[in-house]
Every structure is written in C-alpha cells, then in structure tokens.
Short mmCIF file of C-alpha atoms and ligand atoms in Angstrom, two decimals:
data_model
loop_
_atom_site.label_atom_id
_atom_site.label_comp_id
_atom_site.label_asym_id
_atom_site.label_seq_id
_atom_site.Cartn_x
_atom_site.Cartn_y
_atom_site.Cartn_z
CA UNK A 148 -7.85 -11.72 -28.55
CA UNK A 149 -8.97 -8.23 -29.56
CA UNK A 150 -9.99 -5.82 -26.82
CA UNK A 151 -13.79 -5.58 -26.44
CA UNK A 152 -14.63 -1.96 -25.51
CA UNK A 153 -18.01 -3.10 -24.19
CA UNK A 154 -16.60 -5.34 -21.45
CA UNK A 155 -17.88 -4.56 -17.96
CA UNK A 156 -14.65 -3.02 -16.68
CA UNK A 157 -14.41 -0.72 -19.71
CA UNK A 158 -17.93 0.46 -18.84
CA UNK A 159 -16.85 1.08 -15.24
CA UNK A 160 -13.83 3.08 -16.49
CA UNK A 161 -16.12 5.21 -18.66
CA UNK A 162 -18.47 5.79 -15.72
CA UNK A 163 -21.34 4.03 -17.49
CA UNK A 164 -21.88 1.67 -14.56
CA UNK A 165 -20.94 2.27 -10.93
CA UNK A 166 -18.26 0.62 -8.86
CA UNK A 167 -17.33 0.62 -5.20
CA UNK A 168 -14.03 2.46 -5.67
CA UNK A 169 -11.18 1.96 -3.23
CA UNK A 170 -8.29 3.61 -5.14
CA UNK A 171 -7.62 5.70 -8.23
CA UNK A 172 -4.59 7.37 -9.78
CA UNK A 173 -3.61 8.43 -13.30
CA UNK A 174 -3.00 4.83 -14.47
CA UNK A 175 -5.06 2.62 -12.16
CA UNK A 176 -8.56 2.10 -10.79
CA UNK A 177 -9.41 -0.35 -7.99
CA UNK A 178 -12.81 -1.36 -6.67
CA UNK A 179 -14.40 -4.01 -4.51
CA UNK A 180 -15.35 -7.23 -6.28
CA UNK A 181 -19.13 -7.53 -6.63
CA UNK A 182 -18.97 -11.18 -5.51
CA UNK A 183 -16.27 -11.23 -2.82
CA UNK A 184 -14.47 -14.48 -2.08
CA UNK A 185 -12.71 -13.12 1.03
CA UNK A 186 -13.39 -10.33 3.58
CA UNK A 187 -11.24 -8.08 1.39
CA UNK A 188 -11.53 -8.75 -2.34
CA UNK A 189 -10.44 -5.90 -4.56
CA UNK A 190 -9.90 -5.76 -8.32
CA UNK A 191 -7.08 -3.54 -9.57
CA UNK A 192 -7.19 -2.57 -13.25
CA UNK A 193 -5.13 -0.42 -15.59
CA UNK A 194 -7.06 2.50 -17.07
CA UNK A 195 -5.69 1.69 -20.50
CA UNK A 196 -7.25 -1.05 -22.64
CA UNK A 197 -5.35 -4.32 -22.15
CA UNK A 198 -7.13 -7.65 -22.48
CA UNK A 199 -4.98 -9.68 -20.13
CA UNK A 200 -1.68 -10.04 -18.31
CA UNK A 201 -0.27 -11.47 -21.53
CA UNK A 202 -1.30 -8.40 -23.54
CA UNK A 203 -0.16 -6.01 -20.78
CA UNK A 204 3.30 -7.50 -20.32
CA UNK A 205 3.88 -7.49 -24.09
CA UNK A 206 2.47 -4.10 -24.96
CA UNK A 207 2.22 -1.74 -22.00
CA UNK A 208 4.92 0.87 -21.35
CA UNK A 209 7.10 0.40 -18.29
CA UNK A 210 5.40 3.31 -16.53
CA UNK A 211 2.00 1.59 -16.75
CA UNK A 212 3.39 -1.73 -15.52
CA UNK A 213 5.18 -0.05 -12.64
CA UNK A 214 2.09 1.98 -11.73
CA UNK A 215 -0.16 -1.10 -11.63
CA UNK A 216 2.10 -3.12 -9.35
CA UNK A 217 2.93 -0.21 -7.07
CA UNK A 218 -0.81 0.42 -6.75
CA UNK A 219 -1.45 -3.21 -5.81
CA UNK A 220 1.04 -2.97 -2.96
CA UNK A 221 -0.27 0.42 -1.84
CA UNK A 222 -3.89 -0.76 -1.84
CA UNK A 223 -3.02 -3.84 0.19
CA UNK A 224 -1.28 -1.63 2.74
CA UNK A 225 -4.19 0.84 2.76
CA UNK A 226 -6.58 -2.05 3.42
CA UNK A 227 -4.43 -3.14 6.37
CA UNK A 228 -3.52 -6.44 4.74
CA UNK A 229 0.25 -6.20 4.52
CA UNK A 230 0.93 -7.27 8.11
CA UNK A 231 -1.13 -10.46 8.16
CA UNK A 232 -0.62 -11.15 4.46
CA UNK A 233 -2.73 -11.39 1.37
CA UNK A 234 -2.88 -13.00 -2.07
CA UNK A 235 -2.87 -11.55 -5.58
CA UNK A 236 -4.18 -13.39 -8.64
CA UNK A 237 -4.52 -12.54 -12.33
CA UNK A 238 -6.58 -15.14 -14.15
CA UNK A 239 -5.28 -15.07 -17.72
CA UNK A 240 -7.04 -16.42 -20.78
CA UNK A 241 -9.40 -19.32 -21.20
CA UNK A 242 -7.51 -21.98 -19.29
CA UNK A 243 -6.61 -19.40 -16.65
CA UNK A 244 -10.31 -18.91 -15.96
CA UNK A 245 -10.43 -15.23 -16.96
CA UNK A 246 -14.05 -14.08 -17.26
CA UNK A 247 -13.71 -10.34 -17.91
CA UNK A 248 -11.45 -9.46 -20.87
CA UNK A 249 -9.81 -6.39 -19.31
CA UNK A 250 -6.70 -7.12 -17.23
CA UNK A 251 -7.49 -7.23 -13.53
CA UNK A 252 -5.48 -8.25 -10.51
CA UNK A 253 -7.45 -9.68 -7.62
CA UNK A 254 -6.32 -8.86 -4.08
CA UNK A 255 -7.68 -11.28 -1.47
CA UNK A 256 -7.22 -10.91 2.27
CA UNK A 257 -8.76 -10.63 5.69
CA UNK A 258 -8.74 -14.30 6.60
CA UNK A 259 -6.35 -17.24 6.32
CA UNK A 260 -6.60 -18.14 2.63
CA UNK A 261 -5.21 -21.67 2.76
CA UNK A 262 -2.63 -23.04 0.38
CA UNK A 263 -4.59 -22.00 -2.76
CA UNK A 264 -7.97 -20.57 -3.68
CA UNK A 265 -10.15 -23.07 -5.50
CA UNK A 266 -13.46 -22.66 -7.30
CA UNK A 267 -13.08 -26.14 -8.75
CA UNK A 268 -10.83 -29.08 -8.14
CA UNK A 269 -7.47 -29.05 -9.85
P1 AMP B 1332 -12.02 -13.24 -13.44
O1 AMP B 1332 -12.75 -14.54 -13.29
O2 AMP B 1332 -10.61 -13.30 -12.95
O3 AMP B 1332 -12.15 -12.67 -14.83
O4 AMP B 1332 -12.72 -12.24 -12.43
C1 AMP B 1332 -13.79 -11.41 -12.77
C2 AMP B 1332 -14.28 -10.82 -11.47
O5 AMP B 1332 -15.04 -9.69 -11.77
C3 AMP B 1332 -15.16 -11.77 -10.66
O6 AMP B 1332 -14.57 -11.96 -9.37
C4 AMP B 1332 -16.49 -11.00 -10.57
O7 AMP B 1332 -17.14 -11.17 -9.32
C5 AMP B 1332 -16.04 -9.57 -10.80
N1 AMP B 1332 -17.04 -8.66 -11.33
C6 AMP B 1332 -17.84 -8.83 -12.40
N2 AMP B 1332 -18.61 -7.75 -12.61
C7 AMP B 1332 -18.28 -6.85 -11.65
C8 AMP B 1332 -18.72 -5.53 -11.33
N3 AMP B 1332 -19.66 -4.90 -12.05
N4 AMP B 1332 -18.15 -4.91 -10.27
C9 AMP B 1332 -17.20 -5.53 -9.52
N5 AMP B 1332 -16.74 -6.77 -9.78
C10 AMP B 1332 -17.27 -7.43 -10.83
#
C-alpha cells in the first residue's frame, strides 16, 4: 500500500490539525487517542512516513526502529503504567483492523485489561 500523505496522522505531524501531545522527540510523536478505550490510551507514531508495522520493519533504519520502541517504554513509564502493567498493540493491514494508514502503536493502561482487548468477537 502506498503512503497517503493526507491521512489524519500525517496532518497531525504537519500541524494542520491539533493533537493532545504527551511526548515528542526527533523521531517520534505521541498523543492521546481521541476515542480512548482505557484510562490511558496513547498513540505513538514515527515522524517519518511509514504505512504500517510491515512497512516500518522492512524499510526503516535501525535508529528509527530503536527510537520508536524506546519511546513506547519511556512514555509508559512517564504515564506511571510500568508498575501495574500495560498493553501495546499495532493493528496492521486490513485483517489486522488498521484504520489509519500511518504506523501507530497503541499503549493501553490504567485498569485491568483482561486477557485481550476486543472490539468484536474473534
Ligand atoms: P487503528 O484502528 O489501529 O488504525 O487505530 C486508529 C486510532 O486512531 C483509533 O483508536 C482512533 O480513535 C484514533 N484516532 C483517529 N483520529 C484521531 C485523532 N485526530 N486524534 C487522536 N486519535 C485519533
């Protein structure tokens, strides 16, 4: 799938629409999900244009991959989630349920999350 520069997260990165920012560094932006599914629900995205986890893990340089995952851990600690625990999720592609075609890692926490999150039955 080609990267769509008009996707909503690309617009957030360009400052064309606002976000509720929780973290930013040279490689990464993180913001609260507009429709939270847990008391803490943050989306962590690379600043570079990657459609999905598949695209990112094939094409991103090691420094970008390292930066994204280190940021996820740092944000979870900053949110106070590391002690009680949290969940990360990257919906990938059509069958993975990905809605926005710019790689994003969800961080969920702040309550017991159960064995899995489910929007629909498996
Ligand atoms: P996914 O289904 O994994 O692609 O997740 C997309 C997520 O983006 C959903 O949880 C949406 O609630 C969230 N979302 C969509 N638009 C925005 C926005 N403008 N700001 C923050 N989160 C958004």
